[in-house]
CSV table of N, CA, C and O in Angstrom, one decimal:
chain,number,residue,atom,x,y,z
A,917,MET,N,65.1,11.8,128.3
A,917,MET,CA,65.4,12.1,128.9
A,917,MET,C,64.2,11.6,130.3
A,917,MET,O,62.7,12.4,129.4
A,918,SER,N,64.0,11.2,131.5
A,918,SER,CA,62.7,11.1,132.3
A,918,SER,C,62.3,12.0,132.8
A,918,SER,O,62.9,13.6,132.6
A,919,PRO,N,61.3,12.4,133.0
A,919,PRO,CA,60.7,13.5,134.0
A,919,PRO,C,61.3,14.0,135.0
A,919,PRO,O,61.6,15.4,135.2
A,920,GLU,N,61.7,13.0,135.6
A,920,GLU,CA,62.7,13.2,136.7
A,920,GLU,C,63.8,14.3,136.5
A,920,GLU,O,64.7,14.6,137.0
A,921,GLU,N,64.4,13.0,135.4
A,921,GLU,CA,65.7,14.1,135.0
A,921,GLU,C,65.7,15.4,134.6
A,921,GLU,O,66.6,16.1,134.9
A,922,GLU,N,64.7,15.5,133.8
A,922,GLU,CA,64.3,16.9,133.7
A,922,GLU,C,64.2,17.7,134.5
A,922,GLU,O,64.6,18.8,134.5
A,923,ALA,N,63.2,17.5,136.0
A,923,ALA,CA,63.3,18.5,136.7
A,923,ALA,C,64.4,18.5,137.6
A,923,ALA,O,64.8,19.6,137.7
A,924,LEU,N,65.2,17.6,137.9
A,924,LEU,CA,66.5,17.9,138.5
A,924,LEU,C,67.5,18.7,137.6
A,924,LEU,O,68.1,19.4,138.0
A,925,GLY,N,67.5,18.5,136.3
A,925,GLY,CA,68.3,19.5,135.7
A,925,GLY,C,67.5,20.5,135.6
A,925,GLY,O,68.6,21.5,135.9
A,926,ALA,N,66.6,20.9,135.5
A,926,ALA,CA,66.0,22.8,135.9
A,926,ALA,C,66.4,23.0,137.1
A,926,ALA,O,66.8,24.1,136.9
A,927,VAL,N,66.3,22.3,138.2
A,927,VAL,CA,66.6,22.5,139.9
A,927,VAL,C,68.2,23.0,139.3
A,927,VAL,O,68.1,24.3,139.7
A,928,VAL,N,69.2,22.4,138.8
A,928,VAL,CA,70.0,22.7,139.0
A,928,VAL,C,71.0,23.8,138.0
A,928,VAL,O,71.5,24.8,138.5
A,929,ARG,N,70.1,24.1,136.7
A,929,ARG,CA,69.9,24.9,136.2
A,929,ARG,C,69.9,26.0,137.1
A,929,ARG,O,71.0,27.5,136.8
A,930,ALA,N,68.8,26.3,138.0
A,930,ALA,CA,68.6,27.8,138.3
A,930,ALA,C,69.6,27.8,139.4
A,930,ALA,O,70.0,29.0,139.7
A,931,LEU,N,69.9,26.4,140.3
A,931,LEU,CA,70.6,26.9,141.0
A,931,LEU,C,72.5,27.2,140.5
A,931,LEU,O,72.9,28.0,141.1
A,932,ASP,N,73.0,26.7,139.7
A,932,ASP,CA,74.2,27.4,139.1
A,932,ASP,C,73.6,28.5,138.6
A,932,ASP,O,74.6,29.3,138.6
A,933,LEU,N,72.2,29.2,137.9
A,933,LEU,CA,72.2,30.8,137.4
A,933,LEU,C,72.6,31.7,138.6
A,933,LEU,O,73.1,32.9,138.8
A,934,LEU,N,72.0,30.7,139.9
A,934,LEU,CA,71.7,32.3,141.1
A,934,LEU,C,73.3,31.9,141.9
A,934,LEU,O,73.3,32.5,142.7
A,935,ALA,N,74.1,31.1,141.3
A,935,ALA,CA,75.2,30.8,141.9
A,935,ALA,C,75.0,30.3,143.4
A,935,ALA,O,75.7,31.0,144.3
A,936,ILE,N,74.3,29.4,143.6
A,936,ILE,CA,74.0,29.0,144.9
A,936,ILE,C,74.7,27.4,145.1
A,936,ILE,O,74.4,26.4,144.1
A,937,PRO,N,75.8,27.5,146.4
A,937,PRO,CA,76.4,26.1,146.4
A,937,PRO,C,74.9,25.3,146.7
A,937,PRO,O,74.0,25.5,147.1
A,938,TYR,N,75.2,23.7,146.3
A,938,TYR,CA,74.6,22.7,146.3
A,938,TYR,C,75.4,21.4,146.1
A,938,TYR,O,76.5,21.6,145.4
A,939,MET,N,74.5,20.5,146.3
A,939,MET,CA,75.0,18.9,146.1
A,939,MET,C,73.6,18.3,146.2
A,939,MET,O,72.6,18.3,146.7
A,940,VAL,N,74.1,16.7,145.1
A,940,VAL,CA,73.2,16.2,145.0
A,940,VAL,C,73.4,15.0,145.7
A,940,VAL,O,74.8,14.3,145.9
A,941,THR,N,72.3,14.3,146.3
A,941,THR,CA,72.5,13.1,146.8
A,941,THR,C,71.4,12.1,147.0
A,941,THR,O,70.9,12.5,146.0
A,942,GLY,N,71.4,11.1,147.3
A,942,GLY,CA,70.3,10.3,147.6
A,942,GLY,C,70.8,9.2,146.5
A,942,GLY,O,72.0,8.8,146.3
A,943,SER,N,69.7,8.5,145.8
A,943,SER,CA,70.0,7.2,145.1
A,943,SER,C,70.6,7.7,143.7
A,943,SER,O,71.3,7.0,142.7
A,944,VAL,N,70.5,8.9,143.2
A,944,VAL,CA,70.9,9.5,142.1
A,944,VAL,C,72.6,9.5,142.3
A,944,VAL,O,73.0,9.1,141.5
A,945,ALA,N,72.8,10.2,143.3
A,945,ALA,CA,74.7,10.4,143.3
A,945,ALA,C,75.1,9.1,143.5
A,945,ALA,O,75.9,8.6,143.6
A,946,SER,N,73.8,8.2,144.6
A,946,SER,CA,75.1,6.9,144.4
A,946,SER,C,74.8,6.0,143.2
A,946,SER,O,76.1,5.5,143.2
A,947,SER,N,74.0,6.0,142.2
A,947,SER,CA,74.1,5.3,140.9
A,947,SER,C,74.8,5.9,140.5
A,947,SER,O,75.7,5.1,139.9
A,948,TYR,N,75.5,7.3,140.4
A,948,TYR,CA,76.4,7.9,139.7
A,948,TYR,C,77.5,7.4,140.0
A,948,TYR,O,78.4,7.1,139.5
A,949,HIS,N,78.1,7.1,141.5
A,949,HIS,CA,79.0,6.5,141.7
A,949,HIS,C,79.1,5.2,141.8
A,949,HIS,O,80.0,4.5,143.0
A,950,GLY,N,77.9,4.3,141.2
A,950,GLY,CA,79.0,2.5,141.2
A,950,GLY,C,77.7,1.6,142.0
A,950,GLY,O,78.0,1.0,142.1
A,951,ARG,N,77.0,2.8,142.6
A,951,ARG,CA,75.9,1.7,143.9
A,951,ARG,C,74.7,1.8,143.6
A,951,ARG,O,74.0,3.0,144.5
A,952,PRO,N,73.7,1.9,142.9
A,952,PRO,CA,72.3,2.0,142.0
A,952,PRO,C,71.4,1.5,143.6
A,952,PRO,O,71.8,0.2,143.9
A,953,ARG,N,70.5,1.9,143.8
A,953,ARG,CA,69.2,2.1,144.7
A,953,ARG,C,68.2,1.9,143.8
A,953,ARG,O,67.9,2.4,142.5
A,954,ALA,N,67.5,1.4,144.6
A,954,ALA,CA,65.7,1.1,143.6
A,954,ALA,C,65.0,2.5,143.9
A,954,ALA,O,63.9,2.1,142.8
A,955,THR,N,64.9,3.4,144.5
A,955,THR,CA,64.4,4.4,144.5
A,955,THR,C,64.2,5.5,143.7
A,955,THR,O,63.4,6.2,143.1
A,956,HIS,N,65.2,5.7,143.2
A,956,HIS,CA,65.8,6.1,142.1
A,956,HIS,C,65.3,7.9,142.5
A,956,HIS,O,64.5,8.4,141.6
A,957,ASP,N,65.4,8.2,143.6
A,957,ASP,CA,65.1,9.8,144.2
A,957,ASP,C,66.1,10.9,143.9
A,957,ASP,O,67.5,9.7,144.2
A,958,ALA,N,66.4,11.6,144.0
A,958,ALA,CA,67.4,13.1,143.6
A,958,ALA,C,67.2,13.9,145.4
A,958,ALA,O,65.8,14.3,145.2
A,959,ASP,N,68.0,13.7,146.1
A,959,ASP,CA,68.2,14.6,147.2
A,959,ASP,C,68.6,16.2,146.7
A,959,ASP,O,70.0,15.5,146.1
A,960,ILE,N,68.5,17.0,147.0
A,960,ILE,CA,69.2,18.2,146.5
A,960,ILE,C,69.6,19.1,148.1
A,960,ILE,O,68.6,19.5,148.7
A,961,VAL,N,70.7,19.2,148.1
A,961,VAL,CA,71.0,19.9,149.6
A,961,VAL,C,72.2,21.0,148.9
A,961,VAL,O,72.4,20.9,148.1
A,962,ILE,N,71.3,22.6,149.7
A,962,ILE,CA,71.4,23.8,149.2
A,962,ILE,C,71.6,24.4,150.1
A,962,ILE,O,71.8,24.2,151.2
A,963,ASP,N,72.7,25.2,149.9
A,963,ASP,CA,72.9,26.2,151.0
A,963,ASP,C,73.1,28.0,150.4
A,963,ASP,O,74.1,28.7,149.8
A,964,PRO,N,72.1,28.3,150.2
A,964,PRO,CA,71.8,29.7,149.9
A,964,PRO,C,71.7,31.0,150.6
A,964,PRO,O,72.1,30.8,151.9
A,965,SER,N,72.1,31.9,150.5
A,965,SER,CA,72.0,33.5,151.0
A,965,SER,C,70.3,33.7,151.4
A,965,SER,O,69.9,33.5,150.6
A,966,LEU,N,70.7,34.8,151.9
A,966,LEU,CA,69.3,35.0,152.1
A,966,LEU,C,68.9,35.8,151.2
A,966,LEU,O,67.4,35.8,150.9
A,967,LEU,N,69.5,36.5,150.5
A,967,LEU,CA,69.6,37.4,149.3
A,967,LEU,C,69.3,36.6,148.2
A,967,LEU,O,68.3,36.9,147.1
A,968,GLN,N,69.5,35.0,148.3
A,968,GLN,CA,69.2,34.0,147.2
A,968,GLN,C,67.9,33.5,147.1
A,968,GLN,O,67.6,33.2,146.3
A,969,ILE,N,67.2,33.5,148.2
A,969,ILE,CA,66.0,32.7,148.5
A,969,ILE,C,65.0,33.3,147.5
A,969,ILE,O,64.2,32.5,147.0
A,970,VAL,N,64.6,34.1,147.6
A,970,VAL,CA,63.5,35.0,146.7
A,970,VAL,C,63.8,34.9,144.8
A,970,VAL,O,62.7,34.3,144.7
A,971,PRO,N,64.9,35.2,144.8
A,971,PRO,CA,65.3,34.8,143.2
A,971,PRO,C,65.1,33.3,142.5
A,971,PRO,O,64.8,32.8,141.9
A,972,LEU,N,65.4,32.4,143.7
A,972,LEU,CA,65.4,30.9,143.7
A,972,LEU,C,63.6,30.3,144.0
A,972,LEU,O,63.4,29.7,142.9
A,973,VAL,N,63.1,31.0,144.5
A,973,VAL,CA,61.6,30.3,144.6
A,973,VAL,C,61.0,31.1,143.4
A,973,VAL,O,60.4,30.4,142.9
A,974,GLU,N,61.7,32.8,143.0
A,974,GLU,CA,60.8,32.8,141.9
A,974,GLU,C,61.4,32.2,140.4
A,974,GLU,O,60.6,31.9,139.3
A,975,ALA,N,62.3,31.1,140.6
A,975,ALA,CA,62.9,31.1,139.3
A,975,ALA,C,62.4,29.5,139.2
A,975,ALA,O,62.2,28.9,138.2
A,976,LEU,N,62.1,28.8,140.3
A,976,LEU,CA,61.8,27.7,140.1
A,976,LEU,C,60.1,27.5,140.1
A,976,LEU,O,59.4,26.8,139.3
A,977,THR,N,59.3,28.8,140.7
A,977,THR,CA,57.8,28.2,140.6
A,977,THR,C,57.6,29.3,139.2
A,977,THR,O,56.2,28.5,138.5
A,978,SER,N,58.8,30.1,138.4
A,978,SER,CA,58.2,30.6,137.5
A,978,SER,C,58.0,29.2,135.9
A,978,SER,O,57.8,29.1,135.3
A,979,GLY,N,58.8,28.2,136.6
A,979,GLY,CA,59.4,26.8,135.2
A,979,GLY,C,58.0,26.2,135.9
A,979,GLY,O,58.2,24.9,135.2
A,980,CYS,N,56.8,26.4,136.9
A,980,CYS,CA,56.1,25.3,137.1
A,980,CYS,C,54.6,25.7,135.9
A,980,CYS,O,54.3,26.6,136.1
A,981,ASP,N,54.0,24.1,135.6
A,981,ASP,CA,52.7,24.1,135.1
A,981,ASP,C,51.6,24.5,136.1
A,981,ASP,O,51.8,24.5,137.2
A,982,ARG,N,50.2,24.4,135.4
A,982,ARG,CA,48.9,24.7,136.7
A,982,ARG,C,48.8,23.7,137.9
A,982,ARG,O,48.6,24.2,138.9
A,983,ALA,N,49.4,22.8,137.7
A,983,ALA,CA,49.6,21.5,138.8
A,983,ALA,C,50.3,21.4,139.2
A,983,ALA,O,50.7,20.9,139.8
A,984,GLY,N,51.5,22.4,138.9
A,984,GLY,CA,52.7,22.2,140.4
A,984,GLY,C,54.2,21.5,140.2
A,984,GLY,O,54.6,21.5,140.2
A,985,ARG,N,54.1,21.2,138.6
A,985,ARG,CA,55.4,20.1,137.9
A,985,ARG,C,56.5,21.6,137.5
A,985,ARG,O,55.7,22.0,136.9
A,986,LEU,N,57.2,21.2,138.0
A,986,LEU,CA,58.6,21.7,137.6
A,986,LEU,C,58.5,21.3,136.0
A,986,LEU,O,58.8,20.6,135.1
A,987,SER,N,58.8,22.5,134.8
A,987,SER,CA,58.8,22.3,133.3
A,987,SER,C,60.4,23.1,133.1
A,987,SER,O,61.1,23.4,134.6
A,988,SER,N,60.6,22.8,132.2
A,988,SER,CA,62.4,23.2,132.1
A,988,SER,C,62.6,24.8,132.6
A,988,SER,O,61.6,25.5,131.9
A,989,LEU,N,63.3,25.2,133.1
A,989,LEU,CA,63.9,26.8,133.2
A,989,LEU,C,65.0,27.1,132.1
A,989,LEU,O,65.1,26.6,131.3
């Protein structure tokens, strides 16, 4: 699994754990649906409630290393 795939998986796990609605867009979604693009980026649109913001930030930052890279959650 690539570092990008691992990061996307970690973010999706945090969103699922916190029951935050989301959708993946961009080239990752395009490739999944059979229209590959060269950028290989993932865009995530989220719809958290006000009460979900702090837990989401805590979940994502607790999974970061010293350089700010997201490790697996």
